[in-house]
mmCIF file of C-alpha atoms in Angstrom:
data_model
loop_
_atom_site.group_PDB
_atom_site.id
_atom_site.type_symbol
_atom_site.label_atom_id
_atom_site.label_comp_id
_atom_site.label_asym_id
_atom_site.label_seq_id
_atom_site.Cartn_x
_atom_site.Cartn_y
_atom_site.Cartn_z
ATOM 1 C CA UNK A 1 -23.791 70.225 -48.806
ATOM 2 C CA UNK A 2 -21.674 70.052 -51.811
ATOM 3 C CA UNK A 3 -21.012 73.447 -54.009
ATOM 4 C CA UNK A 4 -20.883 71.865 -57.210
ATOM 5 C CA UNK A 5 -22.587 72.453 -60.457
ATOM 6 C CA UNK A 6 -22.437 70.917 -64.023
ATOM 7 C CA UNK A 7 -24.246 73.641 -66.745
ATOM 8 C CA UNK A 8 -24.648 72.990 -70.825
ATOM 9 C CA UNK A 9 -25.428 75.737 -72.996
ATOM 10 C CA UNK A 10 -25.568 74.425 -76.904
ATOM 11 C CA UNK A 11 -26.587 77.166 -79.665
ATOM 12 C CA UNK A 12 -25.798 76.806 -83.699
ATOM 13 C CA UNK A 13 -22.526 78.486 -82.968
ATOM 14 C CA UNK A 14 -21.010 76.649 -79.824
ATOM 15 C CA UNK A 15 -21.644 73.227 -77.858
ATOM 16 C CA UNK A 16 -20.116 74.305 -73.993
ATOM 17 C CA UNK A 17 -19.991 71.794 -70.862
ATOM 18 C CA UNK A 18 -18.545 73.461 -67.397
ATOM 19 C CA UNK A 19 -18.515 71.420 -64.157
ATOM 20 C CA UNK A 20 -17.466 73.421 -61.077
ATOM 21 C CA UNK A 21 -16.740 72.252 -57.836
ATOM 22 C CA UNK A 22 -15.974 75.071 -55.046
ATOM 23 C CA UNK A 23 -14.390 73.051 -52.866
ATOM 24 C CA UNK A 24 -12.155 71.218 -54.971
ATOM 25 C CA UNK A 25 -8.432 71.297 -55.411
ATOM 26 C CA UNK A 26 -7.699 73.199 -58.543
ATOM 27 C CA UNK A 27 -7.967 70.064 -60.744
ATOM 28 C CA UNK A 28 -8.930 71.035 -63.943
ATOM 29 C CA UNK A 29 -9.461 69.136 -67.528
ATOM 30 C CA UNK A 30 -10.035 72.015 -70.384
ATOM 31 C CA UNK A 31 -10.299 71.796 -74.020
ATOM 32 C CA UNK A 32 -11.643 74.789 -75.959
ATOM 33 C CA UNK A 33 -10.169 74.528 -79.211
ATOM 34 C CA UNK A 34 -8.393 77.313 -78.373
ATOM 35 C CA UNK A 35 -4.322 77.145 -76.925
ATOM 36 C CA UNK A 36 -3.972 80.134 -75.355
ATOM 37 C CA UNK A 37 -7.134 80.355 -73.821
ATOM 38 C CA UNK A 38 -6.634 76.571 -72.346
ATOM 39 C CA UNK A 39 -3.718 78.005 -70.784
ATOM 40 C CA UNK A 40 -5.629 80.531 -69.405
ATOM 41 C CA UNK A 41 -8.601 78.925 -67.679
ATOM 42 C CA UNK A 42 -6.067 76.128 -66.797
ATOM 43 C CA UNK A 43 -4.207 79.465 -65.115
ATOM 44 C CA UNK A 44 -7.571 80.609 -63.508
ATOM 45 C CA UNK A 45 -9.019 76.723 -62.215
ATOM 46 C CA UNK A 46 -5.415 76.001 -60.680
ATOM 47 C CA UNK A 47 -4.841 79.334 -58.866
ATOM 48 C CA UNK A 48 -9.103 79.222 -57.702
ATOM 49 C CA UNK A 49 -8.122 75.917 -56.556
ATOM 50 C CA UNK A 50 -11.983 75.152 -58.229
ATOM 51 C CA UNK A 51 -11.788 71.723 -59.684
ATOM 52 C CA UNK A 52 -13.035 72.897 -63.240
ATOM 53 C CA UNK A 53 -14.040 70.962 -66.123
ATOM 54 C CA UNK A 54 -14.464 72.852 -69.390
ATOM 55 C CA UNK A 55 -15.378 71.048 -72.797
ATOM 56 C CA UNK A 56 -15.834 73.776 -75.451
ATOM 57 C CA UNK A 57 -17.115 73.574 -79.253
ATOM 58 C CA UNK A 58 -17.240 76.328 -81.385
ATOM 59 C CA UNK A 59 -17.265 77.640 -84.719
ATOM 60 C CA UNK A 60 -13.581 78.218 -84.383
ATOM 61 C CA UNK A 61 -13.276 78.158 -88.766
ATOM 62 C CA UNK A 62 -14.939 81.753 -88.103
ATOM 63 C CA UNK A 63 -13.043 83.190 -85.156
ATOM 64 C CA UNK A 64 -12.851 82.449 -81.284
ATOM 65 C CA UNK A 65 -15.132 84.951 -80.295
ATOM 66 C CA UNK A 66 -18.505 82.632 -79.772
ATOM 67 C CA UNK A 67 -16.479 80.193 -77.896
ATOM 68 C CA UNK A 68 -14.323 82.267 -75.453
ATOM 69 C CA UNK A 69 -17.522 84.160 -74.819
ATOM 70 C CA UNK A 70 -19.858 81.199 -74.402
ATOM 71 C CA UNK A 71 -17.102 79.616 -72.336
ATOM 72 C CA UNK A 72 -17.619 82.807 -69.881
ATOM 73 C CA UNK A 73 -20.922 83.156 -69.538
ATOM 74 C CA UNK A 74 -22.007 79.081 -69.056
ATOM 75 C CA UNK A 75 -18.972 79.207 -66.762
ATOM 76 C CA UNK A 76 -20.272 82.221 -65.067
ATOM 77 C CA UNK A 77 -23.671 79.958 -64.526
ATOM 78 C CA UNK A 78 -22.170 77.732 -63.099
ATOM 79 C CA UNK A 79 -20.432 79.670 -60.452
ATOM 80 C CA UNK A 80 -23.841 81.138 -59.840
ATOM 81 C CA UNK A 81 -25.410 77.973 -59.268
ATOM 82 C CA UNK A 82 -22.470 76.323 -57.142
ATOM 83 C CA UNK A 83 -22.896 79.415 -54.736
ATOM 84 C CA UNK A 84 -26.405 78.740 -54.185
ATOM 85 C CA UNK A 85 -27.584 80.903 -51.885
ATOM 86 C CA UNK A 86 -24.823 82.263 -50.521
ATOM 87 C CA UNK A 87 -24.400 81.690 -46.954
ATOM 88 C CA UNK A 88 -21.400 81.617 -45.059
ATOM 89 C CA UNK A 89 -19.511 82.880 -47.785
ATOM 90 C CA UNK A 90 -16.936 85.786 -47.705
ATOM 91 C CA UNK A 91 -18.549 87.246 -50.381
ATOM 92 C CA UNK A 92 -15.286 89.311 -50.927
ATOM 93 C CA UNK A 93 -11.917 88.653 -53.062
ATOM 94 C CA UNK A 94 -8.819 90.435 -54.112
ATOM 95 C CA UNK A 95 -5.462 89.573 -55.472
ATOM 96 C CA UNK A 96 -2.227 91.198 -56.892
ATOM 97 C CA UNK A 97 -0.731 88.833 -59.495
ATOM 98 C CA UNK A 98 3.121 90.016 -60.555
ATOM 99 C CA UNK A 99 3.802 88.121 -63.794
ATOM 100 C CA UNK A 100 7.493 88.730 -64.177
ATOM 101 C CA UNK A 101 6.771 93.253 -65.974
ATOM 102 C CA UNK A 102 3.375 93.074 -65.174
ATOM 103 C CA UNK A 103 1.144 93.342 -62.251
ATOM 104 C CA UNK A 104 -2.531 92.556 -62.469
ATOM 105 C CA UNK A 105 -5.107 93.860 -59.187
ATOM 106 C CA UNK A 106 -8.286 91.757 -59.467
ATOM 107 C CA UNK A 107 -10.972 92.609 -57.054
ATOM 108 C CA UNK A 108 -14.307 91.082 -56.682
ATOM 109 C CA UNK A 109 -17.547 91.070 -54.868
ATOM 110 C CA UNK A 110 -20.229 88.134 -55.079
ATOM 111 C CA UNK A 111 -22.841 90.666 -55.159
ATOM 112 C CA UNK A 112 -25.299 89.623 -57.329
ATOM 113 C CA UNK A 113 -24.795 92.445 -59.598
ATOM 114 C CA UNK A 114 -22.993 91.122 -62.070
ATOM 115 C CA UNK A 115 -20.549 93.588 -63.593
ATOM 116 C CA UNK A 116 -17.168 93.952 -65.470
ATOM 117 C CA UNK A 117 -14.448 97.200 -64.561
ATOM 118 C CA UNK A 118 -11.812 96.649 -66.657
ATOM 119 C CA UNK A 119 -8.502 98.716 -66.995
ATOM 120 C CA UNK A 120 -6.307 96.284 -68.528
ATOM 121 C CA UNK A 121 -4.503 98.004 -71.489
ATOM 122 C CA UNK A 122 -4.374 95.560 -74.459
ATOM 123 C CA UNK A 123 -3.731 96.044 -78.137
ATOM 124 C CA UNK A 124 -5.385 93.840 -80.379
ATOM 125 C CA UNK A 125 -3.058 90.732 -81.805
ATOM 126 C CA UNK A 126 -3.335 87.245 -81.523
ATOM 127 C CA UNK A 127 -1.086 85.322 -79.065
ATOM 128 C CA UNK A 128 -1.439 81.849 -81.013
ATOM 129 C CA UNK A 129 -4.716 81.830 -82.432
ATOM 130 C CA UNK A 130 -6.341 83.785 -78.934
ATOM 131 C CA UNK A 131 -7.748 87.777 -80.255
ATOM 132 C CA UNK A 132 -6.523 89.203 -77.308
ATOM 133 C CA UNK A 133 -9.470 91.453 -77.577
ATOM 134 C CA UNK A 134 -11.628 88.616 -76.436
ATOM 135 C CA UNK A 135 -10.596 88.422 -72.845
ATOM 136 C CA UNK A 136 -12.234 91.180 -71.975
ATOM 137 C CA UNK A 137 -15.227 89.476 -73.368
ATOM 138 C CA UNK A 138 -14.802 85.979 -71.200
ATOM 139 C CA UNK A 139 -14.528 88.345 -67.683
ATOM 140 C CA UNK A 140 -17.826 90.689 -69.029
ATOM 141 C CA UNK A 141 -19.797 87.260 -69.675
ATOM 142 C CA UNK A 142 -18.313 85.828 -66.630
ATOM 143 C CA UNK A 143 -19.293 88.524 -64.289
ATOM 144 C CA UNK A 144 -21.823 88.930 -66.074
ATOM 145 C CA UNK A 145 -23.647 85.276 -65.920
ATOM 146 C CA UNK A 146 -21.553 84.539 -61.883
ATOM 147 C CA UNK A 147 -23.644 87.883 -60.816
ATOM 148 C CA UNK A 148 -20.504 88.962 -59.446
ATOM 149 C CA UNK A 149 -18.950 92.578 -59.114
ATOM 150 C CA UNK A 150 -15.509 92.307 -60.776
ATOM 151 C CA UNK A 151 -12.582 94.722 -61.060
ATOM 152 C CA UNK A 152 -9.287 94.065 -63.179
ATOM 153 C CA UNK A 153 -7.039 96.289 -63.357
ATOM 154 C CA UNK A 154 -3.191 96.402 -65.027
ATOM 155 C CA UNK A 155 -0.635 98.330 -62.859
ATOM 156 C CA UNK A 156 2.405 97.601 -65.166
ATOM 157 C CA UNK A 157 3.365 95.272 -67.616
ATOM 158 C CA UNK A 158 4.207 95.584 -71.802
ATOM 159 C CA UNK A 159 4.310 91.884 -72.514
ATOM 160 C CA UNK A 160 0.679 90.678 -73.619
ATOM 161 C CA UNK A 161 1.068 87.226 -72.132
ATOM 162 C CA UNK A 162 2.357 88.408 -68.949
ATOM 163 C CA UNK A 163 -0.373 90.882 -68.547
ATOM 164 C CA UNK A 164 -3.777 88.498 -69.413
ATOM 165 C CA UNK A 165 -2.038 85.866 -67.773
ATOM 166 C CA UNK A 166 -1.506 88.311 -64.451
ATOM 167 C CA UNK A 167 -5.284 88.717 -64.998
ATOM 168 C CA UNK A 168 -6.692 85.520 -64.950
ATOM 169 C CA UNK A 169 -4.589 84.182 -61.919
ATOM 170 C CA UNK A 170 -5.326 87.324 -59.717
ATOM 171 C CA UNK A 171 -8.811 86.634 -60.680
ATOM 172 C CA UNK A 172 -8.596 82.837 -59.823
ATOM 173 C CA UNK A 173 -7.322 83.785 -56.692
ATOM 174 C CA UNK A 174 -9.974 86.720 -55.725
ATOM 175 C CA UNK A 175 -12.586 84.210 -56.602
ATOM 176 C CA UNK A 176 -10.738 81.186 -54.086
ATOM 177 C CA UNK A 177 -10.889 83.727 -51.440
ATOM 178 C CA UNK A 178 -14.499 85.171 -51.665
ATOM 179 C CA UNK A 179 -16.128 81.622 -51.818
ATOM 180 C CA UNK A 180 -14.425 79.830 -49.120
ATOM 181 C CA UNK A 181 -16.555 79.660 -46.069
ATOM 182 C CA UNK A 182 -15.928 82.359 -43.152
ATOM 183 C CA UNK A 183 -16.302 79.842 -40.340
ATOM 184 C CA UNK A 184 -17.387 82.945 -38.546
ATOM 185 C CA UNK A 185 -20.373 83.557 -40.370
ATOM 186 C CA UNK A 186 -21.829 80.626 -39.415
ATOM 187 C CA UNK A 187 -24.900 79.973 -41.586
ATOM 188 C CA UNK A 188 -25.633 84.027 -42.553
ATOM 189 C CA UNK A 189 -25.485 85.468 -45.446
ATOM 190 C CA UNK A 190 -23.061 88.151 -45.507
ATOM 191 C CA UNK A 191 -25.119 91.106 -46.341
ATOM 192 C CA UNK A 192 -27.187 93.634 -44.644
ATOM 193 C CA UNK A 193 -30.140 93.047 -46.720
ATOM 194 C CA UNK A 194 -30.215 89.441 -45.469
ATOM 195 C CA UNK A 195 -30.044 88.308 -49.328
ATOM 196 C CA UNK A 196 -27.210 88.543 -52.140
#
């Protein structure tokens, strides 16, 4: 069975289009608007090895917030709906991501509980015309909206870039590893309460 999904979200402040396929090969076509953040989720669909599609619209004239937010949570949906229900999954992820300074831990768990932990020290600026504020936003309305249990947190690092860039490749990576099928699993879902 194919774990894809293809999820529009359109409001009077953004127009967003995310296709996900799990079991791709980290081919990914992204246009937000937004440079940095291209860079980014091209960082995060490469290093998942998800082949991603993101087409983002947003009222960019006022800031990026509605669109790297939106971006999050309709690519959080479709995460959720790619996973279906679950089985055979390994349900959990983790990665250290060195970015030359900096060192990024994310850890996740496809719980169903979707949550953000984030201790990722970052001042407020603008790397191009990306708040930096705003990607704690995208991982809160990606955890958020992928019902997923997600930890990031920043070991070292001083150079902005480095350190969201660390961030979204370690959680690329935690996310490749806790969707892949565990052959050993079989057909179960890999919880005690038979659900996730």
């Amino acid at each position: 069975m194919a774990r894809t999904a293809a999820v529009e979200r359109r409001t009077l402040e953004t127009a967003i289009e995310v296709a996900v396929n799990l079991d791709g090969t980290g081919q990914v076509d992204v246009s937000t608007g937004i440079g940095f953040f291209d860079h980014m989720l091209t960082a995060f669909g490469r290093h998942s090895r998800l082949d991603l599609t993101v087409k983002a619209e947003g009222d960019l004239q006022v800031d990026g917030h509605h669109t790297v937010e939106d971006t999050g949570i309709v690519l959080g949906q479709a995460l959720a709906q790619a996973l279906g229900d679950k089985r055979g999954i390994t349900r959990f992820g983790s990665s250290f991501v060195p970015m030359d300074e900096a060192l990024v831990l994310a850890a996740l768990d496809i719980s169903g509980r979707g949550q953000l932990h984030w201790d990722v020290e970052v001042p407020f600026g603008m790397l191009g015309d990306f708040d930096t504020q705003l990607a704690r936003e995208f991982f809160i309305a990606l955890a958020t909206n992928a019902g997923i249990t997600l930890h990031v947190r920043q070991l070292a690092g001083d150079n902005v870039h480095h350190i969201l860039e660390a961030a979204f490749k370690a959680c690329g990576r935690a996310v490749r590893e806790a969707v892949a099928i565990d052959p050993a699993l079989a057909d179960e879902t890999p919880s005690t309460k038979g659900v996730l």
